[in-house]
mmCIF file of C-alpha atoms in Angstrom:
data_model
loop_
_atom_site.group_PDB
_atom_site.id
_atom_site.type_symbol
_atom_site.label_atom_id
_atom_site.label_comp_id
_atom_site.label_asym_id
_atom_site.label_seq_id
_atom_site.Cartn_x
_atom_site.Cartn_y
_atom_site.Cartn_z
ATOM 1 C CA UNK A 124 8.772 -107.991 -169.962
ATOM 2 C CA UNK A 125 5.376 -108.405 -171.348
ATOM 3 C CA UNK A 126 4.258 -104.748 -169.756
ATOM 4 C CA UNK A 127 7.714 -103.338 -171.810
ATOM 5 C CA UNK A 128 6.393 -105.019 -174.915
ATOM 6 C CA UNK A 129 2.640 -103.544 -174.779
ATOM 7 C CA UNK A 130 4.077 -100.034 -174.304
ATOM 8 C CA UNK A 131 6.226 -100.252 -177.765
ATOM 9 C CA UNK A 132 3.499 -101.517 -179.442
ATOM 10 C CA UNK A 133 1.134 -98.587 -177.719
ATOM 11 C CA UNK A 134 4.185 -95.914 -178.760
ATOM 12 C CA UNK A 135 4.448 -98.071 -182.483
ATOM 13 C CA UNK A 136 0.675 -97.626 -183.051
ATOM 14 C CA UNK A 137 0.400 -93.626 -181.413
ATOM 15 C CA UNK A 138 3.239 -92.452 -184.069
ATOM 16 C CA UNK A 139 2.225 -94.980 -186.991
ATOM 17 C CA UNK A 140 -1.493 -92.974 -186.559
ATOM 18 C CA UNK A 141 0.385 -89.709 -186.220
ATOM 19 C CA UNK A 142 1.922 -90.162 -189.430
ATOM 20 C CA UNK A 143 -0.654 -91.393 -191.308
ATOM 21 C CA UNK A 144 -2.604 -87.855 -190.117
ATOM 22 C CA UNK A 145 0.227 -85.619 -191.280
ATOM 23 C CA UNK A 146 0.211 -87.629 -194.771
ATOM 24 C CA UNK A 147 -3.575 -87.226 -195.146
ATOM 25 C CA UNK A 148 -2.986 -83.331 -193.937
ATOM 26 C CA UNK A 149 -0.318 -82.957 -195.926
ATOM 27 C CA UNK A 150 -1.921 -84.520 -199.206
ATOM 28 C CA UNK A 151 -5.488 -82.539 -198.567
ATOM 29 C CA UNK A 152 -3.084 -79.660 -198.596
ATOM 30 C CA UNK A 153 -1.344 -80.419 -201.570
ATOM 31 C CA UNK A 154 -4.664 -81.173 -203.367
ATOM 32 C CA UNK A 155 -6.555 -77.740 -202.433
ATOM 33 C CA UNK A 156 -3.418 -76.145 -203.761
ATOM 34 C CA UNK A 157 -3.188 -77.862 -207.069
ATOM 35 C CA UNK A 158 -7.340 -77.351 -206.994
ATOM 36 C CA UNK A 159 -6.703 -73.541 -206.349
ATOM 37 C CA UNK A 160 -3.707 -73.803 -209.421
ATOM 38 C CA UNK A 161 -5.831 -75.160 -211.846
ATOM 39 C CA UNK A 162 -8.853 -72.896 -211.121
ATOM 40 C CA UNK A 163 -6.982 -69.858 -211.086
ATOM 41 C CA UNK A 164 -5.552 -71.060 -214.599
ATOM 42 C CA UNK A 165 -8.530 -71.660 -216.288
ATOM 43 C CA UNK A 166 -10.152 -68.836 -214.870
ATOM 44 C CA UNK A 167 -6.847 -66.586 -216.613
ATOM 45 C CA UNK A 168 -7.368 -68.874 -219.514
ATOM 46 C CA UNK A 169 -11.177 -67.507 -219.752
ATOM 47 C CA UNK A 170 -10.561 -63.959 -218.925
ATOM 48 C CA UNK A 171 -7.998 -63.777 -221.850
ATOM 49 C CA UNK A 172 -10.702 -65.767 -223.857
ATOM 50 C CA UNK A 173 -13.310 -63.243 -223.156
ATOM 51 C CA UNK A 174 -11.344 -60.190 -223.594
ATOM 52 C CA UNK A 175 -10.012 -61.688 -227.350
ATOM 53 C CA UNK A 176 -13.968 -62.334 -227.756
ATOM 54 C CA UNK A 177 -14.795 -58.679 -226.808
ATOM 55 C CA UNK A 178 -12.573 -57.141 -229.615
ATOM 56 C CA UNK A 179 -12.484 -59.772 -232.002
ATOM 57 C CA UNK A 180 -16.434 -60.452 -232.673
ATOM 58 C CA UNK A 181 -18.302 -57.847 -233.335
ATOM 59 C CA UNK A 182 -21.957 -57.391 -232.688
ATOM 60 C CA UNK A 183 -24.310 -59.187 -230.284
ATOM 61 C CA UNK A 184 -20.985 -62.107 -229.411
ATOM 62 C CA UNK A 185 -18.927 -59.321 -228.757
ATOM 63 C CA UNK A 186 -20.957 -57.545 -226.572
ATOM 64 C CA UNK A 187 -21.850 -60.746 -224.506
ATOM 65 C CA UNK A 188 -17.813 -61.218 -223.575
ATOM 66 C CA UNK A 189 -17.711 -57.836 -222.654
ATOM 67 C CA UNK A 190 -20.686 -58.112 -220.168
ATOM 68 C CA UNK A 191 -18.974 -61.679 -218.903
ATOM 69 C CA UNK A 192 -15.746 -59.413 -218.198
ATOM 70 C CA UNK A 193 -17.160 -56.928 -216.910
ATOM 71 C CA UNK A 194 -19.246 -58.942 -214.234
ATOM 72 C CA UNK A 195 -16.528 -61.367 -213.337
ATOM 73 C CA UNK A 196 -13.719 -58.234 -212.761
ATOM 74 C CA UNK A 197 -16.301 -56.517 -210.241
ATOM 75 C CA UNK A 198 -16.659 -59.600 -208.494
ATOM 76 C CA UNK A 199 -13.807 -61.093 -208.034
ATOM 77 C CA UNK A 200 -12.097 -57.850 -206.839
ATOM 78 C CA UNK A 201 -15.081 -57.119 -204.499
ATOM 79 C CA UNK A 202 -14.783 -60.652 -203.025
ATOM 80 C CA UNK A 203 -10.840 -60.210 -202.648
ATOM 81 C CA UNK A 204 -10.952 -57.170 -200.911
ATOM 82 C CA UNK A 205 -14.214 -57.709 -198.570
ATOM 83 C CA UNK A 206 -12.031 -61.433 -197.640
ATOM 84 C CA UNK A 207 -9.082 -59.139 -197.088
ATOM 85 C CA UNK A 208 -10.162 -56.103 -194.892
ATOM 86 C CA UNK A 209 -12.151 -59.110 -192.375
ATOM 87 C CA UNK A 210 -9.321 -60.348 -190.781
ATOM 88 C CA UNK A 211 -8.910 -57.095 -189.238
ATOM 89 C CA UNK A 212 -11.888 -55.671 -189.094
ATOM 90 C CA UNK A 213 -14.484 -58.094 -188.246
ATOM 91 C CA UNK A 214 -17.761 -55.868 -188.644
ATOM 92 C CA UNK A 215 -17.287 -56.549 -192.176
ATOM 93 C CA UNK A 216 -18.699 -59.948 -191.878
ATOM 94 C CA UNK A 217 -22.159 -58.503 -192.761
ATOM 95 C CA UNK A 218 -21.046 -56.656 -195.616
ATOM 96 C CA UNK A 219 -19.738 -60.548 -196.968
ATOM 97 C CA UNK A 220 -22.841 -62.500 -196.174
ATOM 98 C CA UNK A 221 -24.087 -59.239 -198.256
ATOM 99 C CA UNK A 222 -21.583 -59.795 -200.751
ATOM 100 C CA UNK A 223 -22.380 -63.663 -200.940
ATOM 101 C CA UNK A 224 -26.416 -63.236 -201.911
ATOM 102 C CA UNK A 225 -25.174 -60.966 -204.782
ATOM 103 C CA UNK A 226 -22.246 -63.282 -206.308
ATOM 104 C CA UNK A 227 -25.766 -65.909 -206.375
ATOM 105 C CA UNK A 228 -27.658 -63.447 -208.849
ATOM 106 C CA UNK A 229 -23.879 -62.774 -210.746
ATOM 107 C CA UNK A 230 -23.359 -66.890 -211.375
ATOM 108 C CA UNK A 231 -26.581 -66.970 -212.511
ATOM 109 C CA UNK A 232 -25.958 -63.682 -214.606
ATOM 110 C CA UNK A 233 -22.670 -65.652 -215.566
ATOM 111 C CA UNK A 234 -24.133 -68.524 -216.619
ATOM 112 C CA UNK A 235 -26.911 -67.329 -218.777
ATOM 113 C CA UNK A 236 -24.921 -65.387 -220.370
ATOM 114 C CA UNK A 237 -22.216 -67.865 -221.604
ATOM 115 C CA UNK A 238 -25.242 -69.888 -222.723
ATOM 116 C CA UNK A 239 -26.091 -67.165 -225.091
ATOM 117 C CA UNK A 240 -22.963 -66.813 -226.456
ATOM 118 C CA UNK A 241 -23.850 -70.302 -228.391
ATOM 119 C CA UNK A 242 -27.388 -68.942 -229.522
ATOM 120 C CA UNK A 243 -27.783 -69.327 -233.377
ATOM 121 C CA UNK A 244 -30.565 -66.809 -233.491
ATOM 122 C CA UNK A 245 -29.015 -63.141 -233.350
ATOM 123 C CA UNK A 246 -32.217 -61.419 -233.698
ATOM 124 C CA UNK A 247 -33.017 -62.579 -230.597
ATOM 125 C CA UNK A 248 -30.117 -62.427 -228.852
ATOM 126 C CA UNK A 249 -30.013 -58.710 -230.159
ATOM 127 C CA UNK A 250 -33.256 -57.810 -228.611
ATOM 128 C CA UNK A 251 -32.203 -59.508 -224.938
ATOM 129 C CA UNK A 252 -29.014 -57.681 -224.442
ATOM 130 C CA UNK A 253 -30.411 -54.267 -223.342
ATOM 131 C CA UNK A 254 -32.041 -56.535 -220.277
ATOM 132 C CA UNK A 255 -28.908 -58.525 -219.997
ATOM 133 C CA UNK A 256 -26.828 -55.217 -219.707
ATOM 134 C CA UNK A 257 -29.246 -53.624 -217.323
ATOM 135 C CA UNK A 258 -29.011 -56.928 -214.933
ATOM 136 C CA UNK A 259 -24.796 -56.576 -215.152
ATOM 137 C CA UNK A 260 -24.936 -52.461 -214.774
ATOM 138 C CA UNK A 261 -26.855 -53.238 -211.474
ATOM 139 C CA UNK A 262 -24.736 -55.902 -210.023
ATOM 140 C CA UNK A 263 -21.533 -54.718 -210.662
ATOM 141 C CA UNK A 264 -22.686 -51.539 -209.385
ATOM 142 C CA UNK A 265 -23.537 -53.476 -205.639
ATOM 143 C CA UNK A 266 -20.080 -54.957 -205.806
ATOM 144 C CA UNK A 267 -18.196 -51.936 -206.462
ATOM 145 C CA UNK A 268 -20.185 -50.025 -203.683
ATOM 146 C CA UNK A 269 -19.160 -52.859 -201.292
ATOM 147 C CA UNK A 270 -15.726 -52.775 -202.518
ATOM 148 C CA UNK A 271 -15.453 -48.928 -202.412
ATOM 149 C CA UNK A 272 -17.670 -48.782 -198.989
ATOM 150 C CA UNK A 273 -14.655 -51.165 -197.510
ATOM 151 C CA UNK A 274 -11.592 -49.463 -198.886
ATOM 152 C CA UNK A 275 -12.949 -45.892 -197.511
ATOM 153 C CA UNK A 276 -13.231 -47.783 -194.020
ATOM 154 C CA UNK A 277 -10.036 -49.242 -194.076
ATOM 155 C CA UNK A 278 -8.388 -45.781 -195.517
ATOM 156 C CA UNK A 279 -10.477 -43.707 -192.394
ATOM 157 C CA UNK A 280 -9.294 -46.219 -189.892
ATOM 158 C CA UNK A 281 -5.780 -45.650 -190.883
ATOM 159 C CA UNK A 282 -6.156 -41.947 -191.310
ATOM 160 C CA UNK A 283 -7.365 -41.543 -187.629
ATOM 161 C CA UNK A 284 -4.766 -43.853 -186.324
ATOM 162 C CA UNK A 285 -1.987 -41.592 -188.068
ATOM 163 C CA UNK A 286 -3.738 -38.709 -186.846
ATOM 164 C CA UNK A 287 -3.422 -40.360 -183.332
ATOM 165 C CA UNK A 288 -0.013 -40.819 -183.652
ATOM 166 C CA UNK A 289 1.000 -37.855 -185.113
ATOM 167 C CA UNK A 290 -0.229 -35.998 -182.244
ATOM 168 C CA UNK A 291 1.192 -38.189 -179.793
ATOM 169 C CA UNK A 292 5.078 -37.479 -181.819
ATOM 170 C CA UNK A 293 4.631 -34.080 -181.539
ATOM 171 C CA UNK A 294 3.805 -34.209 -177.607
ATOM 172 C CA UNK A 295 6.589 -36.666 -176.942
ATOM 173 C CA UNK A 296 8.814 -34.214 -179.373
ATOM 174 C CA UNK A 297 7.710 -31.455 -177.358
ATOM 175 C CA UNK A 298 8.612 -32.954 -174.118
ATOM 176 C CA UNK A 299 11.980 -33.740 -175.592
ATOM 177 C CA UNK A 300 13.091 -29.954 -176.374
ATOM 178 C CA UNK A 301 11.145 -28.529 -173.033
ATOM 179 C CA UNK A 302 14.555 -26.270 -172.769
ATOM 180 C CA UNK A 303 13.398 -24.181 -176.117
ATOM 181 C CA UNK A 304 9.609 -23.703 -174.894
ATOM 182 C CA UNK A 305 9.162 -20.719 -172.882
ATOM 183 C CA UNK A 306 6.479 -20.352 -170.180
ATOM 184 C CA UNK A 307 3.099 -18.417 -171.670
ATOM 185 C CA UNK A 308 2.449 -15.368 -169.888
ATOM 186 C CA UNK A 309 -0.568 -15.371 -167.136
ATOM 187 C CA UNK A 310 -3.371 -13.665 -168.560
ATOM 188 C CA UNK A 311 -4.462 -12.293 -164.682
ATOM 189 C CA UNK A 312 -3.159 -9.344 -163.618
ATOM 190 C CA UNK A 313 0.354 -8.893 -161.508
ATOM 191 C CA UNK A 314 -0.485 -9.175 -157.795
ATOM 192 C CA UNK A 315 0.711 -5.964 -156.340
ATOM 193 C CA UNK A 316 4.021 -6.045 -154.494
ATOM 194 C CA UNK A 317 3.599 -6.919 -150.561
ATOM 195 C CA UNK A 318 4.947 -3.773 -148.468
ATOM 196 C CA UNK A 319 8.032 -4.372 -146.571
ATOM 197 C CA UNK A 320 8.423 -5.179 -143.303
ATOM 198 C CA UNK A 321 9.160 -1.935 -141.038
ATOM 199 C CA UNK A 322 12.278 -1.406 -139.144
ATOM 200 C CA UNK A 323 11.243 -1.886 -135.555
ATOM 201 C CA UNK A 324 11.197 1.530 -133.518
ATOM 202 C CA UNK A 325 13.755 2.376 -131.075
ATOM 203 C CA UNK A 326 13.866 0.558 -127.974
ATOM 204 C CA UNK A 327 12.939 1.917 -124.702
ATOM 205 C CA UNK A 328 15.449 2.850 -121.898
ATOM 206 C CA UNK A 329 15.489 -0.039 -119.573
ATOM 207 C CA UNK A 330 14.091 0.168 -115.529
ATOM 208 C CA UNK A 331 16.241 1.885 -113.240
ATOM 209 C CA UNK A 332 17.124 -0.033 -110.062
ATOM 210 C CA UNK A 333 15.034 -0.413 -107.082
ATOM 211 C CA UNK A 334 17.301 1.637 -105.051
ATOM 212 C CA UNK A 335 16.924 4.529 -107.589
ATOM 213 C CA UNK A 336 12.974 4.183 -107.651
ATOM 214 C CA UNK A 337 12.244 7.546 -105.543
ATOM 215 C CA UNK A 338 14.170 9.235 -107.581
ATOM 216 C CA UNK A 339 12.422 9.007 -110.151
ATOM 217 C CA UNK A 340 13.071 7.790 -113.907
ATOM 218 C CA UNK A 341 15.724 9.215 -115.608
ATOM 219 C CA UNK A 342 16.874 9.627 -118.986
ATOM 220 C CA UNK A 343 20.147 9.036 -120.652
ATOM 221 C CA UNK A 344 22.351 12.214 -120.607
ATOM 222 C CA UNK A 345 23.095 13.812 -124.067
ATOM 223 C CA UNK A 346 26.371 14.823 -125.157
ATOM 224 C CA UNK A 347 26.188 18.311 -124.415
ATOM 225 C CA UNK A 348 25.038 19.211 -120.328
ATOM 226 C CA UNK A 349 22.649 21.877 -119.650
ATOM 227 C CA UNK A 350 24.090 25.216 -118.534
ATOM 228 C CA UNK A 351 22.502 24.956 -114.678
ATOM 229 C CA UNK A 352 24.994 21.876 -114.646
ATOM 230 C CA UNK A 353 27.867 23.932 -115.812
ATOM 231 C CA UNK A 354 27.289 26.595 -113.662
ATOM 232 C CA UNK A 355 27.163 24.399 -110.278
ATOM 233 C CA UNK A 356 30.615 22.779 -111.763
ATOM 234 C CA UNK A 357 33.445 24.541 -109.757
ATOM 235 C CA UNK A 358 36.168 26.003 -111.289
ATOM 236 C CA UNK A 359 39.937 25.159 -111.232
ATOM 237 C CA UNK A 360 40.428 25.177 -107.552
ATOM 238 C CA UNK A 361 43.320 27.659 -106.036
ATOM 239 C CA UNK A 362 46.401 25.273 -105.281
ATOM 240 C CA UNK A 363 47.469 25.539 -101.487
ATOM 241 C CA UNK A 364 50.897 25.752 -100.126
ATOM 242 C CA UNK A 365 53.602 23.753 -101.112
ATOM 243 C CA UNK A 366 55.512 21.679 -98.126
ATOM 244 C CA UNK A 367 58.591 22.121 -97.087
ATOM 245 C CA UNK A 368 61.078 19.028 -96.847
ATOM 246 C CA UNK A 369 64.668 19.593 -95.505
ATOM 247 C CA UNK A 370 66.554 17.823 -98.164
ATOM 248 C CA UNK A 371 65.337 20.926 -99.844
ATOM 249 C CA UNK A 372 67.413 24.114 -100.386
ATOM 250 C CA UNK A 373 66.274 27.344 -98.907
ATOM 251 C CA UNK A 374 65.078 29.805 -101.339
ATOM 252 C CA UNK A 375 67.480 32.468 -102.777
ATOM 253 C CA UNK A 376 66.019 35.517 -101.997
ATOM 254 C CA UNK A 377 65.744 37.480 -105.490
ATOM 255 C CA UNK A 378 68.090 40.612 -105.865
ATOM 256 C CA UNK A 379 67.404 43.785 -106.400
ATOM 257 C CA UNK A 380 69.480 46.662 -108.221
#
């Protein structure tokens, strides 16, 4: 009884700690995505801030949002597309750790220059913006050459992989309609006809017998005989006299006038 107790209290204690994890998951979940909300609010907030700055106040304040904008558009794209094209192509990794020294010089750009947007003296702030807009012209220029650099891959990979596959469809289409190809014709030249076979020559007469040996060999006789033949033939023999039976009646003696 006591063993049944200890294991309800192990199997109590295992799921009480598995739901406090999935809470604290859960929450930590929750929080990063009210932490991503807010950001991406008051980073819309800003932009629209800095682009109402950038035509509303002229001069030097007006030309400070614009370089703000301009630097936090280049990198923010460039970071969104280097984060997107990793996942499938992971030699890009460089490129980010790349990406991630520059967006240290652009938050510092950042920084300094919302700073100056409070500076009473415009004199000053006059004569520092052709420095300030060199600094932004060079590192937006890195991010949008990493950006670029990593669409161009992504666009090549998928142009050879339709390539690929376009061949392969037409070989499998060709393989499908093999009735309507027709065979190419054999650039070597037509092997000359092999003579026929002759008609085999007239036997031979067979042996003659043994008995006939002495004789001699001797040929089949033609059609027509020879005229020494035809002359040793006899001719029709005279027929002899007739006999005489007694049931028969004498001749009549033939009469004369």
């Amino acid at each position: 009884m006591e063993a049944v107790i200890a294991v309800f209290a192990l199997l109590f204690v295992l799921f009480l700690g598995l739901g406090v994890y999935a809470t604290v998951k859960v929450v930590g979940a929750a929080k990063r995505g009210v932490d991503r909300g807010i950001t991406q609010a008051r980073r819309t907030v800003e932009d629209h801030t800095l682009r109402a700055k950038s035509f509303a106040q002229p001069g030097a304040a007006g030309e400070l949002a614009q370089l703000r904008l301009k630097l936090r558009t280049s990198m923010r794209a460039t970071q969104d597309a280097l984060h997107a094209a990793v996942a499938e192509d992971e030699s890009l990794k460089e490129s980010i750790g790349l990406f991630e020294r520059l967006s240290a010089h652009g938050h510092e750009l950042d920084d300094e220059l919302k700073r100056l947007e409070a500076e009473p003296d415009r004199t000053a702030l006059t004569e520092r913006l052709p420095g300030l807009r060199e600094r932004t012209e060079r590192i937006t220029q890195s991010a949008d050459a990493l950006r670029w650099a990593a669409r161009d891959r992504a666009r090549r990979f998928a142009e050879d992989d339709l390539d690929t596959l376009s061949a392969q469809i037409d070989m499998e289409a060709g393989a499908l309609r093999h009735w309507t190809t027709e065979p190419e014709p054999d650039p070597r030249p037509a092997a000359s006809p092999k003579p026929e076979p002759r008609a085999a020559s007239t036997p031979w007469p067979e042996a003659p017998a043994a008995d006939a040996a002495a004789a001699g060999q001797t040929w089949p006789e033609t059609p027509q005989s020879s005229p020494a033949h035809e002359s040793a033939r006899p001719a029709i023999s005279p027929s002899g006299p007739r006999p005489t039976y007694p049931w028969q009646k004498k001749p009549r003696p033939e009469s004369t006038t």
